Coordinates of C-alpha atoms in Angstrom, one line a residue:
Chain R
X22 CA -12.0 28.9 23.3
X23 CA -11.0 29.5 19.2
X24 CA -7.6 28.3 20.0
X25 CA -9.1 25.1 21.3
X26 CA -11.3 24.5 18.6
X27 CA -8.2 25.1 15.7
X28 CA -5.6 23.4 17.8
X29 CA -8.0 20.2 18.4
X30 CA -8.9 20.0 14.7
X31 CA -5.4 20.6 13.8
X32 CA -4.1 17.7 15.5
X33 CA -6.8 15.6 14.4
X34 CA -5.6 16.4 10.8
X35 CA -1.9 15.5 11.6
X36 CA -2.8 12.8 13.1
X37 CA -4.7 11.6 10.9
X38 CA -2.7 12.3 8.0
X39 CA 0.6 10.7 9.4
X40 CA -1.8 7.4 10.0
X41 CA -2.7 7.8 6.1
X42 CA 1.3 8.1 5.3
X43 CA 1.7 5.1 6.8
X44 CA -1.1 2.9 6.0
X45 CA -1.5 3.8 2.5
X46 CA -1.5 1.4 -0.1
X47 CA -0.4 3.1 -3.2
X48 CA 3.0 5.0 -2.6
X49 CA 1.6 8.5 -4.6
X50 CA -1.1 8.4 -1.9
X51 CA 1.2 8.3 1.0
X52 CA 3.3 11.2 -0.5
X53 CA -0.1 13.4 -0.8
X54 CA -0.7 12.9 2.7
X55 CA 2.6 13.5 3.7
X56 CA 2.5 17.2 2.0
X57 CA -1.1 17.6 3.4
X58 CA 0.8 16.7 7.4
X59 CA 3.5 19.1 6.4
X60 CA 1.0 21.9 5.9
X61 CA -0.9 21.2 9.0
X62 CA 2.4 21.1 11.0
X63 CA 2.9 24.8 9.1
X64 CA -0.4 25.9 10.8
X65 CA 1.0 24.5 13.9
X66 CA 4.1 26.5 14.0
X67 CA 2.0 29.7 13.2
X68 CA -0.3 29.4 16.5
X69 CA 3.4 29.1 18.3
X70 CA 4.0 32.5 16.6
X71 CA 7.0 30.8 14.6
X72 CA 5.6 32.1 11.2
X73 CA 9.1 32.6 9.6
X74 CA 9.4 28.5 10.3
X75 CA 6.2 28.0 9.1
X76 CA 6.8 29.3 5.7
X77 CA 10.1 27.8 5.6
X78 CA 8.2 24.6 6.4
X79 CA 6.4 25.3 3.0
X80 CA 9.1 26.3 1.0
X81 CA 11.2 23.8 1.8
X82 CA 9.7 20.8 3.3
X83 CA 6.3 20.8 1.5
X84 CA 7.6 22.4 -1.3
X85 CA 11.0 21.0 -2.1
X86 CA 11.8 18.0 -0.1
X87 CA 8.4 16.1 -1.1
X88 CA 8.5 17.3 -4.6
X89 CA 11.7 15.4 -4.8
X90 CA 9.7 12.2 -3.2
X91 CA 7.3 12.4 -6.0
X92 CA 10.1 12.4 -8.6
X93 CA 11.7 9.6 -7.3
X94 CA 8.1 7.9 -6.5
X95 CA 7.1 7.8 -10.7
X96 CA 10.5 7.3 -11.6
X97 CA 10.6 4.1 -9.7
X98 CA 6.7 3.2 -10.6
X99 CA 7.4 3.0 -14.1
X100 CA 8.5 0.0 -14.5
X101 CA 7.4 -2.1 -11.3
X102 CA 8.3 -5.8 -10.6
X103 CA 5.1 -7.6 -8.9
X104 CA 4.1 -7.5 -5.6
X105 CA 5.8 -10.1 -3.6
X106 CA 4.2 -12.4 -0.8
X107 CA 6.0 -10.8 2.9
X108 CA 9.1 -12.3 3.6
X109 CA 8.8 -15.0 6.4
X110 CA 11.8 -13.6 8.4
X111 CA 9.6 -10.2 9.0
X112 CA 8.1 -9.6 12.3
X113 CA 5.7 -6.8 12.3
X114 CA 4.2 -7.5 15.6
X115 CA 7.4 -6.8 17.3
X116 CA 7.5 -3.6 15.5
X117 CA 4.0 -2.5 17.1
X118 CA 5.1 -3.5 20.5
X119 CA 8.4 -1.5 20.3
X120 CA 6.3 1.4 19.4
X121 CA 3.7 1.1 21.6
X122 CA 6.5 0.7 24.4
X123 CA 8.6 4.0 22.9
X124 CA 4.7 5.4 23.5
X125 CA 4.2 4.6 27.3
X126 CA 8.1 5.6 27.8
X127 CA 7.5 9.3 26.7
X128 CA 4.0 9.8 28.1
X129 CA 5.5 8.7 31.5
X130 CA 7.9 11.5 30.9
X131 CA 5.4 13.8 29.9
X132 CA 2.8 13.2 33.1
X133 CA 6.0 13.1 35.3
X134 CA 7.2 16.5 34.6
X135 CA 3.3 17.9 34.2
X136 CA 2.9 16.7 37.9
X137 CA 5.5 18.8 38.8
X138 CA 4.8 22.7 38.6
X139 CA 7.6 24.6 36.3
X140 CA 9.8 27.4 37.7
X141 CA 11.2 28.7 34.8
X142 CA 8.0 29.6 32.4
X143 CA 7.3 33.0 32.6
X144 CA 10.7 34.7 34.1
X145 CA 12.3 34.6 30.5
X146 CA 12.7 37.9 29.3
X147 CA 10.6 39.0 26.5
X148 CA 12.0 39.1 23.2
X149 CA 13.8 41.7 21.7
X150 CA 11.8 44.3 19.2
X151 CA 11.3 43.4 15.9
X152 CA 9.4 40.5 14.1
X153 CA 10.3 36.9 14.5
X154 CA 12.6 36.9 11.2
X155 CA 15.0 39.5 12.6
X156 CA 15.1 37.5 16.1
X157 CA 16.2 34.5 13.9
X158 CA 18.7 36.3 11.8
X159 CA 20.6 37.9 14.2
X160 CA 20.4 34.2 16.1
X161 CA 21.9 32.9 13.3
X162 CA 24.6 35.3 12.4
X163 CA 25.7 36.1 16.1
X164 CA 25.4 32.9 18.3
X165 CA 24.7 30.0 15.8
X166 CA 27.1 31.2 12.9
X167 CA 29.7 28.3 13.2
X168 CA 26.8 26.0 13.0
X169 CA 24.8 27.9 9.9
X170 CA 28.4 27.5 7.8
X171 CA 28.5 23.9 8.8
X172 CA 24.6 23.4 7.7
X173 CA 25.7 25.3 4.7
X174 CA 28.5 23.1 4.5
X175 CA 26.4 20.0 4.5
X176 CA 24.1 21.2 2.0
X177 CA 26.8 21.7 -0.7
X178 CA 28.3 17.7 0.2
X179 CA 24.4 16.1 -0.1
X180 CA 23.4 18.2 -3.3
X181 CA 27.3 16.6 -4.8
X182 CA 26.5 13.4 -3.2
X183 CA 23.1 13.2 -4.8
X184 CA 24.1 14.3 -8.2
X185 CA 27.0 11.8 -7.7
X186 CA 24.5 8.7 -6.8
X187 CA 22.1 9.1 -9.3
X188 CA 23.6 10.0 -12.6
X189 CA 23.9 7.3 -14.7
X190 CA 27.3 5.8 -15.5
X191 CA 27.6 6.0 -19.0
Chain G
X22 CA -20.6 25.9 27.0
X23 CA -17.9 24.6 29.8
X24 CA -14.8 26.6 29.4
X25 CA -12.2 24.3 27.8
X26 CA -8.7 23.9 29.3
X27 CA -6.3 26.4 27.6
X28 CA -4.0 25.0 25.4
X29 CA -0.6 24.7 27.2
X30 CA 2.7 23.7 25.6
X31 CA 2.1 20.3 26.9
X32 CA -0.7 19.9 24.4
X33 CA 1.7 20.2 21.7
X34 CA 4.2 17.8 23.2
X35 CA 1.5 15.2 23.1
X36 CA 0.6 16.0 19.8
X37 CA 4.3 15.8 18.9
X38 CA 5.0 12.5 21.0
X39 CA 2.1 10.5 18.7
X40 CA 3.2 11.8 15.5
X41 CA 6.7 10.3 16.5
X42 CA 5.4 6.8 17.6
X43 CA 3.2 7.0 14.3
X44 CA 6.4 7.5 12.3
X45 CA 8.1 4.8 14.6
X46 CA 5.2 2.9 13.4
X47 CA 5.8 3.5 9.9
X48 CA 9.5 2.8 10.1
X49 CA 9.2 -1.0 11.3
X50 CA 6.0 -2.1 9.6
X51 CA 6.1 -0.7 6.0
X52 CA 8.5 -2.7 3.6
X53 CA 8.5 -0.1 0.7
X54 CA 11.6 1.7 1.2
X55 CA 10.4 5.2 0.3
X56 CA 7.3 5.1 2.6
X57 CA 10.4 4.3 5.4
X58 CA 12.2 7.3 4.6
X59 CA 8.9 9.3 4.6
X60 CA 7.9 7.8 8.0
X61 CA 11.6 9.3 9.1
X62 CA 10.6 12.8 7.8
X63 CA 7.6 12.5 10.3
X64 CA 9.5 11.6 13.1
X65 CA 11.7 14.7 12.6
X66 CA 8.4 16.9 12.3
X67 CA 7.5 15.7 15.5
X68 CA 10.8 16.5 17.1
X69 CA 10.4 20.2 15.1
X70 CA 7.1 20.6 17.1
X71 CA 8.9 19.5 20.0
X72 CA 11.6 22.1 19.8
X73 CA 9.2 25.5 18.7
X74 CA 6.8 24.3 21.4
X75 CA 9.4 24.6 24.2
X76 CA 10.8 28.1 22.4
X77 CA 7.5 29.5 22.6
X78 CA 7.3 28.2 26.0
X79 CA 10.8 29.2 27.4
X80 CA 10.4 32.7 24.8
X81 CA 14.2 31.8 23.5
X82 CA 14.8 32.0 20.2
X83 CA 17.0 28.8 20.0
X84 CA 14.5 26.3 19.3
X85 CA 13.4 27.8 16.6
X86 CA 17.1 28.2 15.4
X87 CA 17.4 24.1 15.5
X88 CA 13.9 23.7 14.4
X89 CA 15.6 25.5 11.3
X90 CA 19.0 23.3 11.2
X91 CA 16.6 20.2 11.3
X92 CA 15.0 21.2 8.1
X93 CA 18.1 21.7 6.3
X94 CA 19.5 18.5 7.6
X95 CA 16.1 16.7 6.6
X96 CA 16.6 18.2 2.9
X97 CA 20.3 17.0 2.6
X98 CA 19.3 13.5 4.4
X99 CA 16.3 13.4 1.9
X100 CA 18.4 14.1 -1.3
X101 CA 21.3 11.8 -0.6
X102 CA 18.9 8.7 0.3
X103 CA 16.9 9.4 -2.6
X104 CA 19.7 9.2 -5.0
X105 CA 21.1 5.9 -2.9
X106 CA 17.5 4.3 -3.8
X107 CA 17.8 5.3 -7.3
X108 CA 21.1 3.6 -7.3
X109 CA 19.9 0.7 -5.8
X110 CA 16.9 0.7 -8.0
X111 CA 19.2 0.9 -11.6
X112 CA 20.8 -2.5 -10.3
X113 CA 18.2 -4.4 -8.3
X114 CA 15.0 -3.0 -9.8
X115 CA 13.1 -3.3 -6.3
X116 CA 12.6 -0.7 -3.7
X117 CA 11.3 -3.6 -1.4
X118 CA 13.5 -3.4 1.5
X119 CA 13.6 -7.1 2.4
X120 CA 15.2 -7.8 -0.9
X121 CA 17.7 -5.4 -0.4
X122 CA 19.8 -8.2 1.8
X123 CA 23.1 -8.4 0.0
X124 CA 26.2 -6.0 -0.2
X125 CA 27.2 -6.5 -3.9
X126 CA 26.3 -8.8 -6.4
Chain H
X2 CA -16.0 43.2 15.2
X3 CA -16.3 44.9 12.1
X4 CA -12.7 45.2 11.0
X5 CA -11.8 41.9 12.4
X6 CA -14.3 39.7 10.9
X7 CA -16.4 41.8 8.6
X8 CA -14.0 43.5 6.8
X9 CA -11.4 40.7 5.2
X10 CA -14.7 38.6 4.6
X11 CA -15.9 41.5 2.4
X12 CA -12.3 41.9 0.9
X13 CA -11.5 38.3 0.3
X14 CA -15.0 38.1 -1.9
X15 CA -14.5 41.1 -3.9
X16 CA -11.0 40.2 -4.5
X17 CA -12.0 36.7 -5.7
X18 CA -14.6 37.7 -7.7
X19 CA -12.0 40.3 -9.3
X20 CA -9.4 37.8 -9.4
X21 CA -11.7 35.2 -11.8
X22 CA -13.2 37.9 -13.6
X23 CA -9.9 39.3 -14.6
X24 CA -8.3 36.3 -16.0
X25 CA -11.4 34.8 -18.0
X26 CA -10.8 38.6 -19.9
X27 CA -7.7 37.8 -20.0
X28 CA -7.7 34.9 -22.3
X29 CA -10.1 37.2 -24.2
X30 CA -7.2 40.1 -24.2
X31 CA -4.4 37.8 -25.1
X32 CA -6.3 36.6 -28.4
X33 CA -7.1 40.0 -29.4
X34 CA -3.3 41.2 -28.9
X35 CA -1.5 38.3 -30.7
X36 CA -3.7 38.7 -33.3
X37 CA -3.3 42.6 -33.4
X38 CA 0.8 41.8 -33.6
X39 CA -0.1 39.3 -36.2
X40 CA -2.0 41.7 -38.6
X41 CA -5.4 40.1 -38.0
X42 CA -8.4 41.3 -35.8
X43 CA -8.8 38.1 -33.5
X44 CA -12.7 36.9 -32.3
X45 CA -15.1 39.4 -33.4
X46 CA -18.3 37.4 -33.5
X47 CA -19.6 37.1 -29.9
X48 CA -20.5 40.8 -29.0
X49 CA -19.1 43.8 -29.9
X50 CA -15.6 43.2 -31.2
X51 CA -15.8 39.7 -29.6
X52 CA -16.0 41.4 -26.0
X53 CA -18.2 38.3 -25.1
X54 CA -15.6 35.6 -26.2
X55 CA -15.1 34.3 -22.8
X56 CA -18.8 34.1 -21.7
X57 CA -19.3 31.9 -24.9
X58 CA -15.5 29.8 -23.9
X59 CA -17.2 29.2 -20.5
X60 CA -20.2 28.3 -21.2
X61 CA -18.8 25.8 -23.8
X62 CA -16.3 24.3 -21.6
X63 CA -18.9 24.0 -18.9
X64 CA -21.3 21.9 -21.1
X65 CA -18.4 19.8 -22.4
X66 CA -18.2 15.7 -21.5
X67 CA -16.5 15.5 -18.5
X68 CA -14.1 12.1 -19.9
X69 CA -11.4 10.6 -16.7
X70 CA -9.5 7.9 -18.6
X71 CA -9.5 4.5 -17.9
X72 CA -7.3 3.4 -14.8
X73 CA -6.5 6.6 -13.6
X74 CA -6.1 7.7 -10.2
X75 CA -9.8 9.1 -9.8
X76 CA -9.3 11.6 -6.8
X77 CA -5.8 12.3 -8.0
X78 CA -7.2 13.5 -11.2
X79 CA -9.8 15.5 -9.7
X80 CA -7.0 17.1 -7.5
X81 CA -4.5 18.3 -9.7
X82 CA -6.2 21.2 -11.5
X83 CA -7.7 22.2 -7.7
X84 CA -4.0 21.8 -6.3
X85 CA -3.0 24.4 -9.3
X86 CA -5.7 26.9 -9.0
X87 CA -5.6 26.9 -5.1
X88 CA -2.1 28.4 -4.7
X89 CA -2.7 31.2 -7.4
X90 CA -5.4 32.4 -5.7
X91 CA -4.4 32.1 -2.1
X92 CA -1.2 34.0 -3.5
X93 CA -3.2 37.3 -3.6
X94 CA -4.1 37.3 0.1
X95 CA -0.7 39.5 0.4
X96 CA -0.3 41.9 -2.3
X97 CA -1.2 45.3 -1.6
X98 CA -3.2 47.7 -3.8
X99 CA -3.1 50.4 -1.5
X100 CA -2.2 51.6 1.5
X101 CA -5.6 52.5 3.0
X102 CA -9.3 54.0 1.5
X103 CA -11.4 55.5 3.3
X104 CA -14.9 53.6 2.9
X105 CA -18.2 55.0 4.5
X106 CA -16.1 56.2 7.2
X107 CA -14.0 53.4 7.8
X108 CA -10.2 53.3 6.9
X109 CA -9.9 50.5 4.9
X110 CA -6.6 48.7 4.3
X111 CA -6.4 47.5 0.7
X112 CA -4.8 44.2 1.1
X113 CA -6.0 41.2 2.8
X114 CA -3.1 40.6 4.9
X115 CA 0.4 42.2 5.8
X116 CA 2.1 39.3 7.6
X117 CA 5.7 40.2 8.0
X118 CA 7.3 37.2 5.9
X119 CA 4.7 38.0 3.3
X120 CA 7.5 38.0 0.3
X121 CA 8.1 34.2 1.3
X122 CA 4.6 33.4 1.3
X123 CA 4.3 34.2 -2.2
X124 CA 7.3 32.0 -3.0
X125 CA 6.3 29.3 -0.8
X126 CA 2.4 28.9 -2.3
X127 CA 4.4 29.0 -6.1
X128 CA 6.1 25.9 -4.8
X129 CA 3.1 24.4 -3.9
X130 CA 1.7 25.0 -7.3
X131 CA 3.9 22.5 -9.2
X132 CA 2.3 19.8 -7.4
X133 CA -0.5 20.4 -9.5
X134 CA 1.4 19.7 -12.8
X135 CA 3.1 16.6 -11.3
X136 CA -0.4 15.1 -10.2
X137 CA -1.9 15.9 -13.8
X138 CA 0.8 14.3 -15.5
X139 CA 0.9 11.2 -13.0
X140 CA -3.1 10.9 -12.9
X141 CA -3.7 10.3 -16.6
X142 CA -1.9 7.1 -16.3
X143 CA -0.6 7.4 -20.0
X144 CA 2.9 8.1 -21.1
X145 CA 3.2 11.6 -22.5
X146 CA 1.2 13.3 -19.8
X147 CA 3.9 11.6 -17.1
X148 CA 6.9 12.7 -18.6
X149 CA 5.7 16.2 -19.8
X150 CA 4.9 16.6 -16.4
X151 CA 8.0 15.8 -15.1
X152 CA 9.4 18.1 -17.5
X153 CA 7.5 21.3 -16.5
X154 CA 7.9 20.5 -12.9
X155 CA 11.8 20.2 -13.1
X156 CA 11.6 23.8 -15.5
X157 CA 9.3 25.2 -12.5
X158 CA 11.5 24.2 -9.7
X159 CA 14.9 24.8 -11.1
X160 CA 13.7 28.8 -12.0
X161 CA 12.4 29.2 -8.4
X162 CA 15.7 29.1 -7.0
X163 CA 16.9 31.9 -8.9
X164 CA 13.6 34.2 -8.3
X165 CA 13.9 33.3 -4.8
X166 CA 17.9 34.3 -4.6
X167 CA 16.8 37.6 -6.0
X168 CA 14.2 38.5 -3.9
X169 CA 16.9 38.3 -1.3
X170 CA 18.7 41.1 -2.5
X171 CA 15.4 43.1 -2.8
X172 CA 15.0 41.7 1.2
X173 CA 18.5 43.2 1.8
X174 CA 17.3 46.5 0.3
X175 CA 14.1 46.9 2.0
X176 CA 15.3 45.4 5.3
X177 CA 11.8 43.9 6.1
X178 CA 10.1 40.7 4.5
X179 CA 6.5 42.3 4.0
X180 CA 5.1 43.8 1.2
X181 CA 3.7 47.0 2.5
X182 CA 7.1 47.1 4.1
X183 CA 9.3 47.0 1.0
X184 CA 7.0 49.6 -1.1
X185 CA 7.4 51.9 2.2
X186 CA 11.2 51.3 1.8
X187 CA 10.6 52.7 -2.1
X188 CA 9.2 55.7 -0.5
X189 CA 11.6 56.4 1.7
X190 CA 14.4 55.8 -0.6
X191 CA 12.9 58.4 -2.9
X192 CA 13.3 55.8 -6.0
X193 CA 11.8 52.8 -7.7
X194 CA 14.0 49.6 -6.8
X195 CA 14.2 48.9 -10.8
X196 CA 16.3 51.9 -11.0
X197 CA 18.3 50.6 -8.0
X198 CA 18.2 46.7 -9.0
X199 CA 18.1 46.2 -12.8
X200 CA 19.6 42.9 -12.8
X201 CA 17.3 41.7 -10.3
X202 CA 14.4 42.5 -12.5
X203 CA 15.5 41.2 -15.7
X204 CA 15.6 38.0 -13.5
X205 CA 12.5 38.3 -12.3
X206 CA 10.9 38.7 -15.4
X207 CA 12.6 35.9 -17.1
X208 CA 11.9 33.8 -14.1
X209 CA 8.5 34.7 -13.9
X210 CA 8.0 33.6 -17.9
X211 CA 9.7 30.2 -16.9
X212 CA 7.1 29.8 -14.0
X213 CA 4.1 30.4 -14.9
X214 CA 5.1 28.2 -18.1
X215 CA 4.3 31.1 -20.5
X216 CA 6.2 31.6 -23.9
X217 CA 9.0 31.2 -24.9
X218 CA 9.6 28.7 -22.0
X219 CA 6.1 27.0 -22.5
X220 CA 7.5 24.1 -23.8
X221 CA 5.7 21.5 -21.3
X222 CA 2.4 22.4 -23.2
X223 CA 3.0 23.4 -26.5
X224 CA 0.6 21.5 -28.4
X225 CA 3.2 20.4 -31.3
X226 CA 5.2 18.7 -28.6
X227 CA 4.4 15.8 -26.5
X228 CA 1.2 16.0 -27.8
X229 CA -0.2 19.0 -25.4
X230 CA 1.9 18.0 -22.4
X231 CA 0.7 17.3 -19.1
X232 CA -3.3 18.4 -19.7
X233 CA -3.6 16.1 -22.6
X234 CA -6.4 13.9 -20.8
X235 CA -8.5 17.1 -19.4
X236 CA -11.5 18.4 -20.9
X237 CA -14.1 20.3 -19.6
X238 CA -13.9 22.3 -16.8
X239 CA -10.9 20.9 -15.4
X240 CA -8.8 22.2 -18.2
X241 CA -10.5 25.2 -18.0
X242 CA -8.9 25.2 -14.6
X243 CA -5.6 24.9 -15.4
X244 CA -5.4 27.8 -17.8
X245 CA -6.8 30.1 -15.3
X246 CA -4.6 28.7 -12.8
X247 CA -1.8 29.9 -15.3
X248 CA -3.6 33.2 -15.8
X249 CA -3.8 33.8 -12.0
X250 CA 0.1 33.1 -11.7
X251 CA 0.7 35.3 -14.3
X252 CA -1.0 38.4 -12.7
X253 CA 0.4 37.3 -9.3
X254 CA 4.1 37.9 -11.2
X255 CA 3.1 41.1 -12.3
X256 CA 1.7 42.2 -9.0
X257 CA 4.6 40.9 -7.2
X258 CA 6.7 42.9 -9.8
X259 CA 4.7 46.1 -9.5
X260 CA 5.2 45.9 -5.9
X261 CA 8.8 44.8 -5.6
X262 CA 10.2 47.2 -8.5
X263 CA 7.9 49.5 -9.5
X264 CA 6.5 50.9 -6.3
X265 CA 3.3 49.6 -5.6
X266 CA 1.0 51.6 -5.1
X267 CA 3.5 55.2 -4.8
X268 CA 3.1 57.6 -8.3
X269 CA 6.1 58.1 -10.2
X270 CA 9.0 60.3 -8.6
X271 CA 6.8 60.1 -5.0
X272 CA 9.2 62.5 -3.2
X273 CA 8.9 64.8 -5.6
X274 CA 6.2 67.9 -4.6
X275 CA 6.3 69.7 -8.3
X276 CA 4.2 66.6 -9.2
X277 CA 1.5 67.0 -7.1
X278 CA -1.1 66.7 -9.7
X279 CA -0.3 62.9 -10.1
X280 CA -0.8 62.5 -6.5
X281 CA -4.8 63.2 -7.7
X282 CA -4.6 59.4 -8.8
X283 CA -5.5 56.9 -6.5
X284 CA -3.0 54.5 -5.4
X285 CA -4.4 51.2 -6.7
X286 CA -4.8 52.9 -10.0
X287 CA -1.5 53.1 -10.2
X288 CA -1.0 49.7 -9.0
X289 CA -3.5 48.2 -11.7
X290 CA -1.9 50.1 -14.2
X291 CA 1.6 48.9 -13.8
X292 CA 0.4 45.3 -13.0
X293 CA -1.5 45.8 -16.5
X294 CA 1.7 47.1 -18.3
X295 CA 3.5 44.0 -17.3
X296 CA 0.2 41.3 -18.5
X297 CA 0.6 43.0 -21.7
X298 CA 4.1 43.0 -22.1
X299 CA 4.0 39.1 -21.5
X300 CA 1.6 39.0 -23.8
X301 CA 3.7 40.7 -26.1
X302 CA 6.9 38.4 -26.0
X303 CA 4.4 35.6 -26.4
X304 CA 3.4 36.8 -29.8
X305 CA 7.0 37.6 -30.5
X306 CA 9.8 35.0 -29.6
X307 CA 10.1 31.6 -30.7
X308 CA 10.2 28.8 -28.4
X309 CA 12.9 27.3 -26.3
X310 CA 14.3 23.9 -26.4
X311 CA 14.2 22.1 -23.2
X312 CA 18.0 21.9 -22.7
X313 CA 18.6 25.5 -23.3
X314 CA 15.7 26.2 -21.2
X315 CA 17.4 24.5 -18.2
X316 CA 20.8 25.7 -19.2
X317 CA 19.6 29.4 -19.0
X318 CA 18.0 28.6 -15.6
X319 CA 20.7 26.9 -14.1
X320 CA 23.9 28.2 -15.8
X321 CA 22.9 31.7 -16.3
X322 CA 20.5 33.1 -14.2
X323 CA 21.5 31.0 -10.7
X324 CA 25.1 33.0 -11.0
X325 CA 23.8 36.4 -11.8
X326 CA 21.5 36.2 -9.1
X327 CA 24.4 35.1 -6.4
X328 CA 26.1 38.0 -8.1
X329 CA 23.7 40.2 -7.5
X330 CA 23.3 38.9 -4.2
X331 CA 26.6 39.5 -3.2
X332 CA 27.2 43.3 -5.0
X333 CA 24.0 44.2 -3.3
X334 CA 25.0 42.8 0.2
X335 CA 28.7 44.6 -0.1
X336 CA 27.0 48.1 -1.3
X337 CA 24.7 48.1 1.5
X338 CA 27.4 47.5 4.1
X339 CA 29.8 50.1 2.7
X340 CA 27.2 52.7 1.7

């Protein structure tokens, strides 16, 4: 009962803030709604027993990536060109139609799989002792070591690239 | 109070699908490139919710590990994307993607 | 029923009240200590030896006119002090004051929640606190606060990296992210972690000074620079909220230092049975004593050291503290495997 209440209110917040991100006029407001969205998604992760991922979501996504967006928004809006009228070649209705098609496709897949009883659900073994963080740590360093190292290389390359791109060529 | 259906992983999948669609609309309709990038972040979050819901259902940690990699890749992508926007803005002073239509000037 | 609903609510009420009262009286403590360092007396007029000065300050700030700049973003202008204050307060949820205390027959653990990612929780809510400064600078719709806000937040996110890497070396030693678990690990090891990880303690202290915008890293909010920094346009209770948030952050950093490095609620030499007399002092008294010592050192440093220039500050954060934290991490990991 409590879980349903929490889930439905969280879902309302997530989707509401998502719609506000996409429709707000002022870009700084978009960024703020994005932060609120990410915080609600972190609570969803806690509901799904993934507390390490929830804290990582707040620390990296809401506390790092969105701060970067906010910095760029402020640097870009210091000198702002006047709003131009919409480009006549743009067809926004096509965007809505394509998104509706995508939503219909995903709903069809979900309803199809919900109609068939799933067999592999409760037969999976319970996780080993220790908490969520320990399990992720063990997996990252044993089964998924190569992707882990590759991800660190990717972040290094992205860091160097971002510094080079944003630097003023003096 | 009538009994409410318990929350199955399908509820999370529906939530993720709806969030993905909202992000998709944002990518296709908005003109400000920063809002387009933020809508892409919404889509990545929807994918993450999906992964973690399946990890919860199948009791396999691989979903959460995948989600952590998605977060790391999203961070890298945001950094580089915003660097590109800044470099472009320094040359043309616009963030309207309809005006970003030539390759060099 | 009582344990899951009533006790946490009571603990939250007590903790919030205690934190808010202590941050108001910390303003008085700071003024008094800085005055004594400078061979003068500080506030003496209100109450005995100026003890009621914070109440006078609070009344003044509450009754001040609430000015919002013209064409400022009203929602964001009101939101910024809230976003600054709330993370400072909710970080107290995982700080353990003692393991448990027997109270009217109930064993009450003196922390609100012991989540098993407690340390990372504190770091992440501190990361959220950066938004208050950026939004305050943006919402004032004026050039000085905007640039000062961007500078201050750049300083904060730079020092966050050094602090997070240093915390990982503590986690390697303790084997857990939970705050209560780290204190237990110090009890099992028989020695406070400050003796095993002195470099990490120094990095935490310097990083904590920079994270809370305290001297000598308080360039973004000094009055002589950038006309008051990101809170130039704030007056009255909103200005008070920014300063209370800063003091609350100071208390959080002191409490984290006391828990991670100085044994939390453990007495000095916790495993030596010959000092059993010290065991009569309750654990939370030791904890509050240690936190108070750190707060005093914060204020002492403010009274003593001159201010860093911005480029010196950033150079210290990126070129000195981060390599030091990484080196500390590597050495800790190697020694932990070998020993």
